[in-house]
PDB file of C-alpha atoms in Angstrom:
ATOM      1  CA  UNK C   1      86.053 105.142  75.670  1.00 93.00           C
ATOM      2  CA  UNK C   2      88.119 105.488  72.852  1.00 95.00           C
ATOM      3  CA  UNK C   3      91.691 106.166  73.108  1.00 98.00           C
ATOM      4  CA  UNK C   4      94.999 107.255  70.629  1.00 97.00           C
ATOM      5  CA  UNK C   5      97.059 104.757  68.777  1.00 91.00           C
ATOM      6  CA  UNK C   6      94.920 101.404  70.120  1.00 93.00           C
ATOM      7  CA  UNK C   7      95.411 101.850  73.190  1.00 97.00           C
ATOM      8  CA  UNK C   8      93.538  99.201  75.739  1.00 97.00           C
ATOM      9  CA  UNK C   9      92.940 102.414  77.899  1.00 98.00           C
ATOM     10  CA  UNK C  10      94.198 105.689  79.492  1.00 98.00           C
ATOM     11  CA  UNK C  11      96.224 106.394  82.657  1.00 98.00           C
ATOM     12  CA  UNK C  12      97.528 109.646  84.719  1.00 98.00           C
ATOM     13  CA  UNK C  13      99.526 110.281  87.889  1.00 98.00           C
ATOM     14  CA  UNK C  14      98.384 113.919  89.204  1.00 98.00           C
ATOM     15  CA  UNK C  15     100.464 115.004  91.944  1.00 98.00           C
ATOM     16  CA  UNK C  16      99.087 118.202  94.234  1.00 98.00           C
ATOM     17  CA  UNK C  17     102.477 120.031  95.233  1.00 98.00           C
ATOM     18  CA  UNK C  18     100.374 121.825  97.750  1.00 97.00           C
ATOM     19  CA  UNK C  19     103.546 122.086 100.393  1.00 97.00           C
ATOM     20  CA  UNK C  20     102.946 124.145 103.879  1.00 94.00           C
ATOM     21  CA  UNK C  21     100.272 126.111 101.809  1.00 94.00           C
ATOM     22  CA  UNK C  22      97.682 123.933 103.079  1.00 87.00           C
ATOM     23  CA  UNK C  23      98.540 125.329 106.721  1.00 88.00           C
ATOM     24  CA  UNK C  24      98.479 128.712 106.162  1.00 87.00           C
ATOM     25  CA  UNK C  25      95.397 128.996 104.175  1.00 86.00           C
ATOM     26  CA  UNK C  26      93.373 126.888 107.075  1.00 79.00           C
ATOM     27  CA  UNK C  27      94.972 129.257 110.142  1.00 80.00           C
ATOM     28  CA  UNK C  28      95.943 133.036 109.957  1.00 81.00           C
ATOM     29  CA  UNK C  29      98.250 131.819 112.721  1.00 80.00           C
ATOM     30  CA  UNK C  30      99.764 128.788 110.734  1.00 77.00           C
ATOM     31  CA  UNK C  31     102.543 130.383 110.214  1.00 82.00           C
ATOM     32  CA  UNK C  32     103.521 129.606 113.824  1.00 84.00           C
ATOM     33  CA  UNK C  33     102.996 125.517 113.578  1.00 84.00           C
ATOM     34  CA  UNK C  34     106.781 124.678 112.371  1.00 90.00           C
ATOM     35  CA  UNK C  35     105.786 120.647 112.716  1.00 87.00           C
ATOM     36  CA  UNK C  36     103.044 120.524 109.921  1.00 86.00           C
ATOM     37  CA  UNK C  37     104.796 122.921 108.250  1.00 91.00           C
ATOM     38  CA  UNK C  38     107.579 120.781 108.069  1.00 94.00           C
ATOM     39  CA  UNK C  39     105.628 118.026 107.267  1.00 92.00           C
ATOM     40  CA  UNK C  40     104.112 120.190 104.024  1.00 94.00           C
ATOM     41  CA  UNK C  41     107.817 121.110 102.969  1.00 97.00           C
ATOM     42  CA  UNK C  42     108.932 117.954 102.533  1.00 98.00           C
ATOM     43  CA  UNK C  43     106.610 117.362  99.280  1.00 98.00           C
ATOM     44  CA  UNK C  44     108.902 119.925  97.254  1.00 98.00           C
ATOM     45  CA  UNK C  45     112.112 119.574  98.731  1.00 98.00           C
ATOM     46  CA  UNK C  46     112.209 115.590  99.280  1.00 98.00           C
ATOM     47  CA  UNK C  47     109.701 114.314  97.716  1.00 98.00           C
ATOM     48  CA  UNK C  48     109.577 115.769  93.836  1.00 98.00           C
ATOM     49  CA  UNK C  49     113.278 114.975  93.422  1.00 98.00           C
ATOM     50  CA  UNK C  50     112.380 111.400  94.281  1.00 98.00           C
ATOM     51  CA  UNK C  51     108.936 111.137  92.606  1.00 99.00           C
ATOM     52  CA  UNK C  52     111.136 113.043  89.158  1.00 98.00           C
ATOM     53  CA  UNK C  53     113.922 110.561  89.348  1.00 98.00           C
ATOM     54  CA  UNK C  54     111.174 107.417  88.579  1.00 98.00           C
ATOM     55  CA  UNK C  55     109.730 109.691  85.850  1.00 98.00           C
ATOM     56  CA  UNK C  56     113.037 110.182  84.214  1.00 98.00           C
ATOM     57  CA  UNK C  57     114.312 106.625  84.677  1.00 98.00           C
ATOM     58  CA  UNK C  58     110.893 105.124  83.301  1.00 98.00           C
ATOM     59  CA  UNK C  59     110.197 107.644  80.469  1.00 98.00           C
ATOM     60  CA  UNK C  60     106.830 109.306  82.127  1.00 98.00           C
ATOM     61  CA  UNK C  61     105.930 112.435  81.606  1.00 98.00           C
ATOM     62  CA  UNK C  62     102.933 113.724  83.793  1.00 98.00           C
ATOM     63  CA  UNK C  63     100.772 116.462  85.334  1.00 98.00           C
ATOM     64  CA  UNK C  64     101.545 118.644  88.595  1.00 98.00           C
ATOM     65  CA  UNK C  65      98.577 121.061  90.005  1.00 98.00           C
ATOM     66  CA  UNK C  66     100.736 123.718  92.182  1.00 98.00           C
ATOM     67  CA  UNK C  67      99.060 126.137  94.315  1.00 98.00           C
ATOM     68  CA  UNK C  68     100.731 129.873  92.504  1.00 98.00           C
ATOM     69  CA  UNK C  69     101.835 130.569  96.512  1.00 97.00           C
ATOM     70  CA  UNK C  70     104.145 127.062  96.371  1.00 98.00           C
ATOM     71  CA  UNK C  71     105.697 128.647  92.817  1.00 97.00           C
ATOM     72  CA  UNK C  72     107.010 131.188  94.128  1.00 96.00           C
ATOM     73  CA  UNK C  73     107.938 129.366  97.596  1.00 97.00           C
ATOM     74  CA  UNK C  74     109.660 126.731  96.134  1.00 98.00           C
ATOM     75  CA  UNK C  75     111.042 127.893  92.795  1.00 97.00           C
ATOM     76  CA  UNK C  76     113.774 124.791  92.120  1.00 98.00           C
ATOM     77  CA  UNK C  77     110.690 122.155  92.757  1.00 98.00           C
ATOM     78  CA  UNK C  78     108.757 123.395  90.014  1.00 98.00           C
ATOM     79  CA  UNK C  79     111.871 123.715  87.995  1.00 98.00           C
ATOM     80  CA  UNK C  80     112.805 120.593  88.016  1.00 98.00           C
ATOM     81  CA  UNK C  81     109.089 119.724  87.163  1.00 98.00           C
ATOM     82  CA  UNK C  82     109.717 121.409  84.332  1.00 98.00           C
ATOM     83  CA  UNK C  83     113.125 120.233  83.524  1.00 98.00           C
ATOM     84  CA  UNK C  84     111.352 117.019  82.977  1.00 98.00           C
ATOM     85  CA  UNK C  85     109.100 118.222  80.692  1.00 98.00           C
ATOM     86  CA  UNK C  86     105.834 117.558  82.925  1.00 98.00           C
ATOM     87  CA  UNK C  87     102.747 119.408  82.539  1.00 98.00           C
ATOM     88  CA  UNK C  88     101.734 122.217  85.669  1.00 98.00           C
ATOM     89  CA  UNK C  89      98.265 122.952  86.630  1.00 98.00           C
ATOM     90  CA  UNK C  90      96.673 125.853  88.544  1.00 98.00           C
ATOM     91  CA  UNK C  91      95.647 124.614  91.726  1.00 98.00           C
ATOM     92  CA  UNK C  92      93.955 127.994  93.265  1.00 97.00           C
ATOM     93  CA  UNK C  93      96.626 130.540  95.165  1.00 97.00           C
ATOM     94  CA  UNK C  94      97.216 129.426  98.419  1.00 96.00           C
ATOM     95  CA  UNK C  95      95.011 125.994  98.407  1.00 95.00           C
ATOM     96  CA  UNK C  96      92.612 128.728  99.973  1.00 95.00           C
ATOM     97  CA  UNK C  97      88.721 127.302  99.401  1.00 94.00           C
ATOM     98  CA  UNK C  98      86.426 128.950  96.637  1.00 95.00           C
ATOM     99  CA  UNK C  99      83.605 128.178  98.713  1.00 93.00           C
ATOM    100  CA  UNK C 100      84.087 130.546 101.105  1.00 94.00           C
ATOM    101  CA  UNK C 101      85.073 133.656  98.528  1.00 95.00           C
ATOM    102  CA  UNK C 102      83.141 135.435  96.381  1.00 96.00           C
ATOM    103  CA  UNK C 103      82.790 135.795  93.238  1.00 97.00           C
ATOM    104  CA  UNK C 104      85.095 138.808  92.979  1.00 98.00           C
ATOM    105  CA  UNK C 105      87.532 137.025  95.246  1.00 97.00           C
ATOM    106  CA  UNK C 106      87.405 134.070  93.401  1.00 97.00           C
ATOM    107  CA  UNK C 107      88.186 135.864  90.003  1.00 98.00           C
ATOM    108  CA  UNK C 108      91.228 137.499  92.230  1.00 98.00           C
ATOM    109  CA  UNK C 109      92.733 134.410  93.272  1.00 97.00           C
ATOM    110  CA  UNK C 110      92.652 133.233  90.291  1.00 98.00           C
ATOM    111  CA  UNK C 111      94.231 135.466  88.468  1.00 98.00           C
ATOM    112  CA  UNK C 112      97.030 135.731  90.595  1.00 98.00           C
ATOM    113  CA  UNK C 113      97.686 132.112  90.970  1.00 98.00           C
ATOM    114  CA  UNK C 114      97.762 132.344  87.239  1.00 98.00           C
ATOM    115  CA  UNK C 115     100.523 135.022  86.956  1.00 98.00           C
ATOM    116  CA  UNK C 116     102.648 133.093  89.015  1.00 97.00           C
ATOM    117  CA  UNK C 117     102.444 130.046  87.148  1.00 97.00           C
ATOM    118  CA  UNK C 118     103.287 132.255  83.670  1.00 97.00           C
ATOM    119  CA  UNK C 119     105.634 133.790  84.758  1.00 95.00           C
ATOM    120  CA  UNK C 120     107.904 131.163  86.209  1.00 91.00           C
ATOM    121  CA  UNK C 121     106.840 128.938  83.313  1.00 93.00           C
ATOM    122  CA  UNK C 122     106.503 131.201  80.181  1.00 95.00           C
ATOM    123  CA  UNK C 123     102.859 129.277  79.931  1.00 95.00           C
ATOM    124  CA  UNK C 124      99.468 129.903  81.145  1.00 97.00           C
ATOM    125  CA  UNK C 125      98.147 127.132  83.111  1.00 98.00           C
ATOM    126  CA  UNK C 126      95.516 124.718  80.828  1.00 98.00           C
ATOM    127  CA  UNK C 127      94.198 122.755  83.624  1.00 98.00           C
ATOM    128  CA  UNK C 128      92.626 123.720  86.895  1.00 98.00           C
ATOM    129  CA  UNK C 129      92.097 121.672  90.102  1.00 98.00           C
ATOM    130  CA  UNK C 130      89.940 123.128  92.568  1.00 98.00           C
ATOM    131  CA  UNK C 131      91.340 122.841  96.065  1.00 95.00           C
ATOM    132  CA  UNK C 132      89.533 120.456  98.192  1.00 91.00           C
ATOM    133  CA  UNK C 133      87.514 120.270  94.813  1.00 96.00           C
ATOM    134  CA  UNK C 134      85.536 122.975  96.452  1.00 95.00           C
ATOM    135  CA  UNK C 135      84.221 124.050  92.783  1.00 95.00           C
ATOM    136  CA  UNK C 136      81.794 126.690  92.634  1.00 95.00           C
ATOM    137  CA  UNK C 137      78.545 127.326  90.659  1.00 94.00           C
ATOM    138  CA  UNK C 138      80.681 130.405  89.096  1.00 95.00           C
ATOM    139  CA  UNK C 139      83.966 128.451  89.095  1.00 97.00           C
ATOM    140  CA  UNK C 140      83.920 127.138  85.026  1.00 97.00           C
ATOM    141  CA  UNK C 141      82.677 130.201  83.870  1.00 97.00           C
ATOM    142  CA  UNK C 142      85.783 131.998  85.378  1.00 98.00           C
ATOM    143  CA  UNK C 143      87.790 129.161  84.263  1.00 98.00           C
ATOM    144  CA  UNK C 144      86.459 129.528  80.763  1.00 98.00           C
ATOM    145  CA  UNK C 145      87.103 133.121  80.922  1.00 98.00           C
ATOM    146  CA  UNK C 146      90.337 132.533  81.390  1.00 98.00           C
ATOM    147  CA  UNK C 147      91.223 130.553  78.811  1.00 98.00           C
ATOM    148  CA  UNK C 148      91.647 127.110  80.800  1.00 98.00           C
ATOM    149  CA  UNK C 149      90.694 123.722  78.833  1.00 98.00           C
ATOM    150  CA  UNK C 150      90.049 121.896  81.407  1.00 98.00           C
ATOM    151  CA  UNK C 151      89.190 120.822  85.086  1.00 98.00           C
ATOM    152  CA  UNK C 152      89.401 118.069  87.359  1.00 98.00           C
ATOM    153  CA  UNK C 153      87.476 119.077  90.167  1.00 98.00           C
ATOM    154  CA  UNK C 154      84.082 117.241  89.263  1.00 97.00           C
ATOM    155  CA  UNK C 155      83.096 113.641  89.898  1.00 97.00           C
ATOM    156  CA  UNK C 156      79.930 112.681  87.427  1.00 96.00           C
ATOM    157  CA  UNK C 157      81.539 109.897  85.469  1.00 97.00           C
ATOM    158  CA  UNK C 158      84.794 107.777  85.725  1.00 98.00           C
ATOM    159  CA  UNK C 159      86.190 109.041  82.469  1.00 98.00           C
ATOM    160  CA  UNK C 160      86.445 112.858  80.886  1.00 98.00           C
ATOM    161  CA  UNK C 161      83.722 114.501  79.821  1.00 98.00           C
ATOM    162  CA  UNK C 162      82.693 117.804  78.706  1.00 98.00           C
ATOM    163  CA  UNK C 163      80.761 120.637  80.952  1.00 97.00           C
ATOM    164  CA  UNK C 164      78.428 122.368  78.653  1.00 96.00           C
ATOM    165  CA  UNK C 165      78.512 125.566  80.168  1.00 95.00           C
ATOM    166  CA  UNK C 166      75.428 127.330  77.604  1.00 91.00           C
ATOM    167  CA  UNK C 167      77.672 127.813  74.843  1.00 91.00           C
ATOM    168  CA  UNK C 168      81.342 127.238  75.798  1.00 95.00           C
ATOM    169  CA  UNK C 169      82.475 123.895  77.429  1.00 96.00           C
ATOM    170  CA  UNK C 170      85.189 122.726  79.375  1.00 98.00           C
ATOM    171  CA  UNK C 171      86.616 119.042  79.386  1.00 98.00           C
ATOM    172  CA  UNK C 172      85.963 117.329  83.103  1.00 98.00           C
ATOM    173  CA  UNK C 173      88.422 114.880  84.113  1.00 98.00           C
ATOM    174  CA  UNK C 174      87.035 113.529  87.151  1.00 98.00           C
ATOM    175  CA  UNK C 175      88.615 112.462  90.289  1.00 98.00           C
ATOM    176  CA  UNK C 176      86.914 110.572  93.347  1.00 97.00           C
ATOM    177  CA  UNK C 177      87.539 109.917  96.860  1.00 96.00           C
ATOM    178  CA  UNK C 178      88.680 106.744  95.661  1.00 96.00           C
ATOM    179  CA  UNK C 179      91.930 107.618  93.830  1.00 97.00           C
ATOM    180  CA  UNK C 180      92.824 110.162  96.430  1.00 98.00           C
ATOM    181  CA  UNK C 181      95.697 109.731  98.817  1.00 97.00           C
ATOM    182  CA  UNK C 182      94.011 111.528 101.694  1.00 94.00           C
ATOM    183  CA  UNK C 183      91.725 109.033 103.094  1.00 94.00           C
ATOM    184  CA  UNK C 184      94.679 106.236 103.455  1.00 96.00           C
ATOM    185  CA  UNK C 185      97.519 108.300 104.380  1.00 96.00           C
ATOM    186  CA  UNK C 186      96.616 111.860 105.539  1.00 93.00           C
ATOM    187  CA  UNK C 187      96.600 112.182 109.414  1.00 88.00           C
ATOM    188  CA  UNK C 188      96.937 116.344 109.739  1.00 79.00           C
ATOM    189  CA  UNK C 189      94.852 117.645 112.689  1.00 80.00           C
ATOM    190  CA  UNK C 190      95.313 120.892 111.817  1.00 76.00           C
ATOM    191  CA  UNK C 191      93.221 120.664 108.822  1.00 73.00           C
ATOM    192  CA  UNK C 192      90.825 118.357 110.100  1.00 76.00           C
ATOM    193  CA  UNK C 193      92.195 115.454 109.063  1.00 78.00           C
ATOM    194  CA  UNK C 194      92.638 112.454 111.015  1.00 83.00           C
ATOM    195  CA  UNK C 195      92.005 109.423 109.050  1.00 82.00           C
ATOM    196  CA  UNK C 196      93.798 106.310 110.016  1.00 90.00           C
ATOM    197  CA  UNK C 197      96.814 105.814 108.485  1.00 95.00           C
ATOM    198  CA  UNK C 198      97.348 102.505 106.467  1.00 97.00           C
ATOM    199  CA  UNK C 199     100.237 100.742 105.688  1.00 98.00           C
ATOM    200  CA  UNK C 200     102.305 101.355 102.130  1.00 98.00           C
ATOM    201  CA  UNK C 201     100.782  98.054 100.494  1.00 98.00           C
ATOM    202  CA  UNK C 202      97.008  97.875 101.997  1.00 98.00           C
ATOM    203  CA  UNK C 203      96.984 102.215 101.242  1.00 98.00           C
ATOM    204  CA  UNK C 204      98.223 101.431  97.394  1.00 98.00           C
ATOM    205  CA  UNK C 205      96.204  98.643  96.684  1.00 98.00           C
ATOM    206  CA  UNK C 206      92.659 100.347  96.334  1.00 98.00           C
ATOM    207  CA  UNK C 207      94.913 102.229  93.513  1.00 98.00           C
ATOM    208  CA  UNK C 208      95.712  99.212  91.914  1.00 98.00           C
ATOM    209  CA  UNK C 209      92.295  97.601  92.216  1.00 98.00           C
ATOM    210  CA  UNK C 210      91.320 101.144  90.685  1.00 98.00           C
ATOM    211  CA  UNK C 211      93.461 100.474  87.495  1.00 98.00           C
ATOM    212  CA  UNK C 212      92.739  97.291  86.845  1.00 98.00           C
ATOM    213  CA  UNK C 213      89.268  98.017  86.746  1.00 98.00           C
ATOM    214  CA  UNK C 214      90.323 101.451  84.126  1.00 98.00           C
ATOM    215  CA  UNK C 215      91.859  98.527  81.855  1.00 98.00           C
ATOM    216  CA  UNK C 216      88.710  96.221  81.797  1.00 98.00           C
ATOM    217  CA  UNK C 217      86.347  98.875  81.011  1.00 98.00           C
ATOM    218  CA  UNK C 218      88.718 100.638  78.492  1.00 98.00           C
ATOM    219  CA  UNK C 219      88.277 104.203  80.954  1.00 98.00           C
ATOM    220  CA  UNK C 220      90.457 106.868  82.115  1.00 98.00           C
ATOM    221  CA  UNK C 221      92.396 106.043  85.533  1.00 98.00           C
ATOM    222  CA  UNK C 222      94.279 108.794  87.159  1.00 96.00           C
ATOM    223  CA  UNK C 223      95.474 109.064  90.661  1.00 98.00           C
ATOM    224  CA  UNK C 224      95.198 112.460  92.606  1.00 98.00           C
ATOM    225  CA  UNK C 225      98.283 111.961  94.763  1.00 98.00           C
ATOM    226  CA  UNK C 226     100.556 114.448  97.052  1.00 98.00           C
ATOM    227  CA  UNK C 227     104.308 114.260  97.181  1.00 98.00           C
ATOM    228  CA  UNK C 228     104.518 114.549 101.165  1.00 97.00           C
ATOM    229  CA  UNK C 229     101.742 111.764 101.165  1.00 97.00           C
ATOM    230  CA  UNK C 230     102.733 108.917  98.919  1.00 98.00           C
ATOM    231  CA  UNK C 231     105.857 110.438  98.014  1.00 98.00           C
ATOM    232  CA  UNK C 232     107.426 108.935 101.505  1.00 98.00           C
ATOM    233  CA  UNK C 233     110.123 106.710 100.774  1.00 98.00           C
ATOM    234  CA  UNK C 234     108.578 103.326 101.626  1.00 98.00           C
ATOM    235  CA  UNK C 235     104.930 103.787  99.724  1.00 98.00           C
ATOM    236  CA  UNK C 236     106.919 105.297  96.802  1.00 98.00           C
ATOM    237  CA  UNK C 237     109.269 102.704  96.708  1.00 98.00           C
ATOM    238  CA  UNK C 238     105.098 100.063  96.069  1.00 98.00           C
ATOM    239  CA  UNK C 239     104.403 102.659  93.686  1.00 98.00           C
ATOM    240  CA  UNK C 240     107.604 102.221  92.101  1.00 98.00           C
ATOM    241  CA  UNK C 241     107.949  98.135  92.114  1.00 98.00           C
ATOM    242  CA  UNK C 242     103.956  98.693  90.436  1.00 98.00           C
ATOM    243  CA  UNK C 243     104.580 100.699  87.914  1.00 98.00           C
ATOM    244  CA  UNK C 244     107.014  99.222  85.964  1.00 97.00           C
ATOM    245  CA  UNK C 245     104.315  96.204  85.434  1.00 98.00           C
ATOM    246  CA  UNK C 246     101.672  98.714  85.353  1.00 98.00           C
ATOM    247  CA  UNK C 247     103.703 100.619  82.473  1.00 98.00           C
ATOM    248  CA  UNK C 248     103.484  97.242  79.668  1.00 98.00           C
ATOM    249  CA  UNK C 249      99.648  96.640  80.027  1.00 98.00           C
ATOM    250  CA  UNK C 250      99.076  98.654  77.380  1.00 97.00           C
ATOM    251  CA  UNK C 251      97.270 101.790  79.379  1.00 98.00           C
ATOM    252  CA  UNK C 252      98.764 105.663  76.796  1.00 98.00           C
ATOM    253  CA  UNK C 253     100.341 107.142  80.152  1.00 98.00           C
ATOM    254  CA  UNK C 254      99.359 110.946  79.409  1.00 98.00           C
ATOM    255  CA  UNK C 255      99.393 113.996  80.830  1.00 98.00           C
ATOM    256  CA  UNK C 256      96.042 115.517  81.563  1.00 98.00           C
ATOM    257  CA  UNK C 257      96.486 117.936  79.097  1.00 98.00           C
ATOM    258  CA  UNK C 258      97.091 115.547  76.626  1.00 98.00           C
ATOM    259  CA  UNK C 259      94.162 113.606  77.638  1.00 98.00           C
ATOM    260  CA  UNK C 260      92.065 116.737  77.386  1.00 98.00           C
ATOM    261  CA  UNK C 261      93.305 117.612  73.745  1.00 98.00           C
ATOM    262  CA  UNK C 262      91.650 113.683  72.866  1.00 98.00           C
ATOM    263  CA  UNK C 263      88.259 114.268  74.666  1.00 98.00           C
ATOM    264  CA  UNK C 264      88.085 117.507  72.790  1.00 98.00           C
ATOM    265  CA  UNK C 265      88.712 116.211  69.610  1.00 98.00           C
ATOM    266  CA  UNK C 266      86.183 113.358  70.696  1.00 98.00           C
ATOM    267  CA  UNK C 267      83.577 116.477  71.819  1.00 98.00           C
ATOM    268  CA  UNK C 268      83.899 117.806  68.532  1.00 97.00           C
ATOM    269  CA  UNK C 269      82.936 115.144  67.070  1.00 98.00           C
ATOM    270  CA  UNK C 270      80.046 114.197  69.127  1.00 97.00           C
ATOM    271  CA  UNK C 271      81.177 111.297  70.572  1.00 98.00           C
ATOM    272  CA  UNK C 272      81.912 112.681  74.178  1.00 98.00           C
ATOM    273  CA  UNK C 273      79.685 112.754  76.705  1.00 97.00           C
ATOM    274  CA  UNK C 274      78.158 116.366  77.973  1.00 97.00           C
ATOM    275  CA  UNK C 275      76.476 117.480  81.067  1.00 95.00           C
ATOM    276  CA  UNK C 276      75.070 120.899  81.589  1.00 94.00           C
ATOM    277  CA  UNK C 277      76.103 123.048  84.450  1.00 91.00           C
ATOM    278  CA  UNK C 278      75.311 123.997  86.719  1.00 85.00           C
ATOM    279  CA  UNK C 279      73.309 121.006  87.724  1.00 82.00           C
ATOM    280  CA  UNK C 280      70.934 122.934  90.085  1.00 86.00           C
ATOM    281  CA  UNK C 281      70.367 126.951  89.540  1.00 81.00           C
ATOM    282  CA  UNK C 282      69.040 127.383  92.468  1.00 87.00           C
ATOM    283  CA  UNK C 283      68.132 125.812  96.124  1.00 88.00           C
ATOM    284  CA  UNK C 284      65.734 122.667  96.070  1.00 90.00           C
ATOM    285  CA  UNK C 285      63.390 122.375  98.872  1.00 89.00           C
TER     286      UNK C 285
END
């Protein structure tokens, strides 16, 4: 894929602030379970500070998808996100799944995880990350309705692309299982969650393998991190030791916005690829 100013190829750290939100969206009674709610609060409140003091120190400006429920939970997290000058996404309300709202809902939570976002930020979300990716067949149309420029939900190629949705598009920047930080690290039974939990180097190095590969094929990589995940101090302190090798191989460290605004311009001019959606409009027997 092409890229801005020669670069060999693209590169993005997403982090999902999604905090204790996760708890309370998967249990009316979560609010009673103070242990993985601690666990969830220590993404904003240890965690970013951490993860924003390597930004600042190495020059990297990046992308945060924040439930609107964690914006207004913890205000001086995304503050400091945006002290630094780093991009914030919508990431649904309350991490609460689309699949299991309707449509109506759906709109609804949307719109009020936007309004949080603006008004703490002064700017609407552009990007949208489904929780869970738990995308809908009516979840770019209401994301198009609103305005946003892109998602990251979908997982159809390894670099962006654009969803033709009949007349308006949005620009896919696709994550996988495989630059996720839930398979290696998460271990959260009361989500559902009980993978085993690897150490900080052999839990990394898939990453790694992942962005080596990005700069070979001149493609997108992007990680789709959490801050109470690989925000810990010992895997951020790999994470730390990699990137500033990983920083002079000559990937354009972006935001996804940023990266967006290029596949646009690359839509535009027809040299993007497009895939209509939804794939399948209705049940295949």
């Amino acid at each position: 894929m092409e890229w801005p100013n020669g670069a060999g190829f693209a590169a993005a750290i997403t982090f999902d602030m999604d905090a204790d939100s996760l708890i309370h969206a998967a249990d009316p009674a979560g609010w009673q379970r103070p242990y993985p709610i601690s666990m969830g609060q220590y993404g904003p409140t240890v965690a970013i500070p951490r993860i924003l003091e390597t930004y600042r120190r190495l020059g990297l400006r990046q992308t945060f998808f924040i439930p609107g429920w964690c914006v207004k939970t913890y205000p001086r997290a995304v503050e400091e996100i945006l002290e630094g000058g780093h991009e914030i996404g919508c990431h649904g309300w309350i991490h609460e799944n689309p699949a299991a709202r309707s449509l109506a809902e759906q709109g609804e939570d949307l719109d009020r995880a936007i309004e949080a976002l603006a008004a703490f930020s002064g700017t609407r979300p552009r990007g949208y990350r489904a929780p869970v990716y738990q995308l809908t067949n009516d979840t770019p149309g209401l994301l198009a309705d609103r305005g946003f420029a892109y998602d990251s939900s979908m997982m159809a190629d390894d670099d962006p692309y654009a969803l033709d949705l009949g007349g308006r598009s949005l620009i896919e920047i696709p994550p996988h299982w495989g630059i996720d930080d839930w398979p290696p690290f998460a271990h959260y039974a009361e989500i559902g969650y009980m993978m085993p939990v690897r150490g900080p180097t052999e839990g990394l190095a898939p990453f790694f393998e992942e962005f080596a590969a990005a700069k070979a094929d001149a493609g997108l990589w992007h990680a789709v991190w959490h801050p109470f995940l690989t925000g810990r101090r010992a895997r951020w302190q790999v994470v730390e030791r990699w990137l500033e090798t990983a920083l002079t191989e000559g990937a354009w460290f972006a935001t996804l916005g940023e990266i967006a605004d290029h596949a646009e311009t690359l839509r535009r001019a027809g040299r993007l690829r497009s895939i209509a959606f939804p794939t399948y409009a209705e049940r295949q027997e």
